[in-house]
Coordinates of C-alpha atoms and ligand atoms in Angstrom, one line a residue:
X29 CA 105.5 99.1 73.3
X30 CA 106.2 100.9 76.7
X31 CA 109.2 100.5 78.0
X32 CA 110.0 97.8 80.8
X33 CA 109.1 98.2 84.8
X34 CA 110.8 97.0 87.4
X35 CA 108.6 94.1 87.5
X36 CA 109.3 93.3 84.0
X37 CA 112.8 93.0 84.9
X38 CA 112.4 91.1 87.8
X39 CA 110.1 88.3 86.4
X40 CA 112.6 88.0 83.3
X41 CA 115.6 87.5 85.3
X42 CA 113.7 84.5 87.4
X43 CA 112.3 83.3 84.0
X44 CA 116.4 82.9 83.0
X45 CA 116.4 81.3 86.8
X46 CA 115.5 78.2 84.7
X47 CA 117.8 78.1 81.3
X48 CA 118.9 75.4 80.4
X49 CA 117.1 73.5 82.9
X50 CA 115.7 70.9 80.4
X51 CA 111.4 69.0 81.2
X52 CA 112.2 69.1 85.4
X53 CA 109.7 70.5 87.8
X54 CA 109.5 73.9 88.2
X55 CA 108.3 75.0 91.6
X56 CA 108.4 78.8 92.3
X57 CA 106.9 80.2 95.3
X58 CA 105.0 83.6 95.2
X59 CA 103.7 85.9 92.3
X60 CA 107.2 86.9 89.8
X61 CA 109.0 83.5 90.6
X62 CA 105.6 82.3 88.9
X63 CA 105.5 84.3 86.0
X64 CA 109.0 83.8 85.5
X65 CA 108.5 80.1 85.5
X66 CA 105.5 80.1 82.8
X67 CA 107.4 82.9 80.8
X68 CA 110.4 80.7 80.6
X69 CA 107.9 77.8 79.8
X70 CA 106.2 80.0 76.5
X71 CA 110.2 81.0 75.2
X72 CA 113.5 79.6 76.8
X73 CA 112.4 75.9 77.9
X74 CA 108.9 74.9 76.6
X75 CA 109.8 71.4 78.4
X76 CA 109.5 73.0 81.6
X77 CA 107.0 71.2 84.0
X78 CA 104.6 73.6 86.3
X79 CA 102.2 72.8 88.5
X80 CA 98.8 74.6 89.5
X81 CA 100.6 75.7 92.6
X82 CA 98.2 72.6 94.3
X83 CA 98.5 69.1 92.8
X84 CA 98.0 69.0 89.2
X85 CA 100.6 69.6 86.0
X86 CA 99.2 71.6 83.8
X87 CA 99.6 71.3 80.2
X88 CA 99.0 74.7 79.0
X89 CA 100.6 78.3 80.1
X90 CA 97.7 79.9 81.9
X91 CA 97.7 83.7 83.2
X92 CA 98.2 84.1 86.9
X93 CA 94.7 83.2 88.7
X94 CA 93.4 82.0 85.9
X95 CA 92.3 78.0 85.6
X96 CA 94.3 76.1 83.4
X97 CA 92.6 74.4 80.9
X98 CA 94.5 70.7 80.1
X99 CA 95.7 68.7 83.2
X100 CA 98.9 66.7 82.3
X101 CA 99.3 64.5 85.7
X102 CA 98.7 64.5 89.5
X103 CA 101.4 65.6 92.1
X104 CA 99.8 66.1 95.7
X105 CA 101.2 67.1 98.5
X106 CA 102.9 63.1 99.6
X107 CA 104.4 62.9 96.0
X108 CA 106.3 66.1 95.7
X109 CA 108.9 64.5 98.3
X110 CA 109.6 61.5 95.8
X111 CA 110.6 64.4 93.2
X112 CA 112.2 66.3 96.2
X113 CA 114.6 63.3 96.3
X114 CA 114.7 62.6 92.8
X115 CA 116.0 66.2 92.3
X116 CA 114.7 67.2 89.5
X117 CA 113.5 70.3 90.2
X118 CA 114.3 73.8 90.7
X119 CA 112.6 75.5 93.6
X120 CA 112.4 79.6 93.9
X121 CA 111.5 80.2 97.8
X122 CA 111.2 83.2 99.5
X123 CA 113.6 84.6 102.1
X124 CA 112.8 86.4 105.6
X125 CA 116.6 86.6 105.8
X126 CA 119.9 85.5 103.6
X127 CA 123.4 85.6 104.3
X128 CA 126.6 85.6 101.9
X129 CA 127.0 81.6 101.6
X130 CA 122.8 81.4 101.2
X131 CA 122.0 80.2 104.1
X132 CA 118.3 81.6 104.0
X133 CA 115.8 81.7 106.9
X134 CA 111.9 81.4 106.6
X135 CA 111.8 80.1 110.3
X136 CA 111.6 82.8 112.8
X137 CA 113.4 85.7 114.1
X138 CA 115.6 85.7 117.1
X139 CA 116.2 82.5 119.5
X140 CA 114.6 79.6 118.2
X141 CA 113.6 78.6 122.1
X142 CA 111.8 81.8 122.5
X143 CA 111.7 84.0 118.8
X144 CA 110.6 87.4 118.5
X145 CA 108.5 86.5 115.2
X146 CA 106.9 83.2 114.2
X147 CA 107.4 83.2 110.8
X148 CA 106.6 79.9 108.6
X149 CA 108.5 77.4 110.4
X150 CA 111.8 75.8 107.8
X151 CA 109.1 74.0 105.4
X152 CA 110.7 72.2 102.5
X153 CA 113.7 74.0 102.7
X154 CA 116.3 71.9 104.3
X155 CA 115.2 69.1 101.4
X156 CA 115.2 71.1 99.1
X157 CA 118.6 72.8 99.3
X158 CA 120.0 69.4 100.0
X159 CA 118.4 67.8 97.0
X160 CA 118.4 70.2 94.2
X161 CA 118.8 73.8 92.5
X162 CA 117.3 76.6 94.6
X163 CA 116.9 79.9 93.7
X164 CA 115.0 82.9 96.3
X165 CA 113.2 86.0 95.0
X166 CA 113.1 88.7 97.7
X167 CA 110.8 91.5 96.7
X168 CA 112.0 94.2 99.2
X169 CA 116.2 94.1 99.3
X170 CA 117.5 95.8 102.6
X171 CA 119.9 94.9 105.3
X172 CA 117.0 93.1 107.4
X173 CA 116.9 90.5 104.7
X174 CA 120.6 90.6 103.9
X175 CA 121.9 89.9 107.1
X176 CA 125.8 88.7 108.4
X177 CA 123.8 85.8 109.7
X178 CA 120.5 84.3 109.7
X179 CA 118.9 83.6 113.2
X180 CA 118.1 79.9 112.1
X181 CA 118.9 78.2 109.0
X182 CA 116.4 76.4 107.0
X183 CA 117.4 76.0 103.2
X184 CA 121.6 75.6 103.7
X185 CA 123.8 77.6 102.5
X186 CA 126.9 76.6 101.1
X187 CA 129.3 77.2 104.4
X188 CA 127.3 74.6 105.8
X189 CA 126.9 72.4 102.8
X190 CA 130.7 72.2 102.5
X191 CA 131.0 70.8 106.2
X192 CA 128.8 68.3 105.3
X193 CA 129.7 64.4 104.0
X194 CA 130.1 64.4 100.3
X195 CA 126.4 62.4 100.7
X196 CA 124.9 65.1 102.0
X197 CA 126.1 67.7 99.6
X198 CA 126.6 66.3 96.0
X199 CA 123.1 68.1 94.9
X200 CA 123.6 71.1 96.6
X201 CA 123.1 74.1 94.6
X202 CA 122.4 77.2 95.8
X203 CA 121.9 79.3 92.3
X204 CA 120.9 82.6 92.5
X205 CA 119.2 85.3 94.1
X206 CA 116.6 87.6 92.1
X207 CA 115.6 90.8 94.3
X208 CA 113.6 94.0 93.4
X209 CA 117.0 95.8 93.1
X210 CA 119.7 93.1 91.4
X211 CA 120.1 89.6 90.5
X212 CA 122.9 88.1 93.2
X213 CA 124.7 84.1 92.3
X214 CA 127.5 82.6 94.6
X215 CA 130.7 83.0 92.2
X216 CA 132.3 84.4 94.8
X217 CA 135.4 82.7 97.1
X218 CA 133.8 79.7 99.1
X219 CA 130.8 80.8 97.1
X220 CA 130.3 83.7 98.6
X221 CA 127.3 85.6 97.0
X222 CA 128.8 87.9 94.3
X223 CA 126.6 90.8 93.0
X224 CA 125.9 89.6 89.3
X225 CA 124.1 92.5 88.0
X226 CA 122.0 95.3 89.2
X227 CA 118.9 96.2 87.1
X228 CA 118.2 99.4 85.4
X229 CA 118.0 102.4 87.2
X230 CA 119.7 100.7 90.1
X231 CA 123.6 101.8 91.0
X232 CA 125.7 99.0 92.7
X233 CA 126.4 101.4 95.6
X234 CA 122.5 101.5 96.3
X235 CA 122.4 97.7 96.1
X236 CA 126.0 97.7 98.5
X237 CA 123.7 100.1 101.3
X238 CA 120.6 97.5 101.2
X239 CA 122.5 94.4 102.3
X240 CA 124.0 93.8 105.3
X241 CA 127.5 92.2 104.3
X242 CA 130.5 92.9 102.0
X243 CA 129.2 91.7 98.5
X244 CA 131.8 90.5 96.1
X245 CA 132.0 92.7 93.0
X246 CA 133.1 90.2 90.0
X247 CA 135.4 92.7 88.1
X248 CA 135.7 96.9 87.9
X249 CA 131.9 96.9 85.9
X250 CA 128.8 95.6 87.3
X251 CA 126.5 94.3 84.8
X252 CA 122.8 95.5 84.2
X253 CA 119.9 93.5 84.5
X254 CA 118.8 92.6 80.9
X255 CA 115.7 93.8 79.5
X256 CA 112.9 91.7 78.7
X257 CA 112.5 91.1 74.6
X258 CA 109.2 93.2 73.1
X259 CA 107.7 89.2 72.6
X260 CA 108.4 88.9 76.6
X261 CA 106.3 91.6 77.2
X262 CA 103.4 91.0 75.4
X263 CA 103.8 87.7 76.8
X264 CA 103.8 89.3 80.4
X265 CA 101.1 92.1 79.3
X266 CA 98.6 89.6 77.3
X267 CA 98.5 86.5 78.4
X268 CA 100.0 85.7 81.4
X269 CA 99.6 88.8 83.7
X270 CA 97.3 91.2 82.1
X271 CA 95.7 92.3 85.2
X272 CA 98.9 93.5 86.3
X273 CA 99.2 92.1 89.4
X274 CA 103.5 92.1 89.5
X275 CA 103.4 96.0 90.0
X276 CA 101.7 95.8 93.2
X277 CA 104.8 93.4 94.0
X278 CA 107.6 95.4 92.7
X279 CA 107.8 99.4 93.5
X280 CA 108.4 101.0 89.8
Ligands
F8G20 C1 111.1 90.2 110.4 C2 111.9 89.7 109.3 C3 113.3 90.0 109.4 C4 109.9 89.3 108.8 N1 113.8 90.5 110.5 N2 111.6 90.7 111.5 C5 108.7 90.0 110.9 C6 113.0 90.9 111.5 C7 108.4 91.5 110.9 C8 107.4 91.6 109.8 C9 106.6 90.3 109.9 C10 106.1 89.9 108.5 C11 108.9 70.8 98.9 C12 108.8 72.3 99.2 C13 107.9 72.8 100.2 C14 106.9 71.9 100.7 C15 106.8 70.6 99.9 C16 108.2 70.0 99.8 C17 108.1 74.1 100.7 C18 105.7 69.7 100.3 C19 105.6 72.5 100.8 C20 105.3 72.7 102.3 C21 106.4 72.0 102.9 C22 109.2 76.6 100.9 C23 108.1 77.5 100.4 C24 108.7 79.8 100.9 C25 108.4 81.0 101.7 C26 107.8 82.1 100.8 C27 108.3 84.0 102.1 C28 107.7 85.1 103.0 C29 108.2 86.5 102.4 C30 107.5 87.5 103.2 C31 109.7 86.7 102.7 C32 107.9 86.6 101.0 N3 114.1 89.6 108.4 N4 111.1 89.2 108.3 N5 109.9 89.8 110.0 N6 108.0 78.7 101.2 N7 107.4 83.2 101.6 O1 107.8 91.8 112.1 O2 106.4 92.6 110.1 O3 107.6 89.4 110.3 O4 107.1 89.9 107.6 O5 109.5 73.1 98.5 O6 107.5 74.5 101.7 O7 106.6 71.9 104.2 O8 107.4 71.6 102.1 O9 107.7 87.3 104.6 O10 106.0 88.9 105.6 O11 109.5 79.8 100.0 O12 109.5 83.9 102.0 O13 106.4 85.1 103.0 O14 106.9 86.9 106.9 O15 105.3 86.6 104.9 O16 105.9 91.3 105.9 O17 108.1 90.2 105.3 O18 108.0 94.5 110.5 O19 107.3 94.0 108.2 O20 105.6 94.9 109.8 P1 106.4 87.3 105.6 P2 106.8 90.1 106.0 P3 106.9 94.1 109.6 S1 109.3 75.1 99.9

């Protein structure tokens, strides 16, 4: 079997986003937080709920694009809120910008009053960040993303979270961040983000030059990225992304 891409890498390190995580929702947003959620579904935690993307739970593992065949329940749009609040759920959201505590920002750029780029407005991200584990994939890592700090704040980072009333941030957990370069979680001091591991062919001083803020280093070594098993990849290859669509996301 060839060896791994990038993309391989990158889909199994969201697919461990969700070990341990038990029959909760998984709701990732974009192309490898989805295949990372159905790959953990077909190995790590086959009690893992996913949805179409729209408003059904699917029963079966389908490939990306492809219909799924056995409906297992209805969740539109009004009804994700009640599982919102419920918490249990791990969401995977993008990121137009991210600073060390995980603040994240899908919002805008510049003064909220008068931005300098409309971008999608804060969504589901306060809720979200408030309510349960959140994760964010960023597919292209560089100091515009990475940022000392983001313009506006939509999911809340744990700064924030720890000014809060103990109400407002008992389910806060901000838990990692999976980008084309590393995988980054908040061990740090404060939870400050700490780089975790970088992934193969990636040196932690390349990662330190694409984000815009000190990075905490967790000892003298920096991990790599783990590989994804042979059975992951035929998993990724055969059945749920045989067209290949993850290495138009993630340069090899
Ligand atoms: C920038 C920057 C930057 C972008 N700095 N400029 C500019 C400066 C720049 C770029 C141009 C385009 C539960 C729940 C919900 C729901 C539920 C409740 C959610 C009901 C659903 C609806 C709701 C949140 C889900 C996400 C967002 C996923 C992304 C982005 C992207 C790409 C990051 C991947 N830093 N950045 N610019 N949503 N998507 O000029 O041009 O902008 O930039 O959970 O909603 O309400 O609640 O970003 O494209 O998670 O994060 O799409 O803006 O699409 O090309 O980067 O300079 O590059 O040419 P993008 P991009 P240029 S959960």
């Amino acid at each position: 079997m060839s060896s791994p891409t990038r993309a391989d890498v990158c889909v199994a390190a969201c697919a461990d986003l969700f070990a341990g995580a038990g029959e909760i929702l998984a709701s990732p947003m974009g192309l490898i937080p989805t295949l990372g959620a159905r790959l953990a579904r077909l190995t790590i935690e086959p009690d893992l709920l996913l949805s179409d993307g729209a408003a059904y739970l699917v029963a079966d593992t389908p490939a990306v694009g492809a219909r799924p065949s056995t409906v297992e329940g209805w969740l539109p749009y009004r009804k994700v809120f009640d599982v919102v609040a419920h918490g249990r759920r791990h969401v995977v959201m993008g990121a137009n910008q991210i600073d060390r505590y995980g603040n994240q920002n899908i919002s805008c750029i510049g003064d909220h009053a008068k931005p300098t780029r409309q971008l999608l407005g804060v969504r589901g991200a306060p809720g979200n960040t408030v309510n349960h584990p959140t994760s964010y994939w960023v597919p292209r890592h560089s100091p515009r993303v990475f940022v000392e700090t983001v313009d506006v704040v939509s999911g809340v980072g744990y700064d924030r979270a720890r000014a809060a009333p103990e109400s407002a941030r008992r389910f806060h957990a901000v838990h990692r961040v999976v980008t084309n370069l590393a995988v980054l979680d908040f061990a740090g001091p404060d939870h400050a983000m700490r780089l975790a591991s970088v992934h193969p062919g990636v040196t932690v001083d390349e990662v330190l030059a694409q984000t815009g803020f000190p990075l905490v280093l967790g000892s003298s070594f920096v991990a790599e990225t783990r590989s994804p098993t042979n059975e992951e990849l035929r998993l990724l290859r055969e059945v749920l992304d045989p067209r290949g669509l993850r290495e138009k996301e993630v340069a090899r």
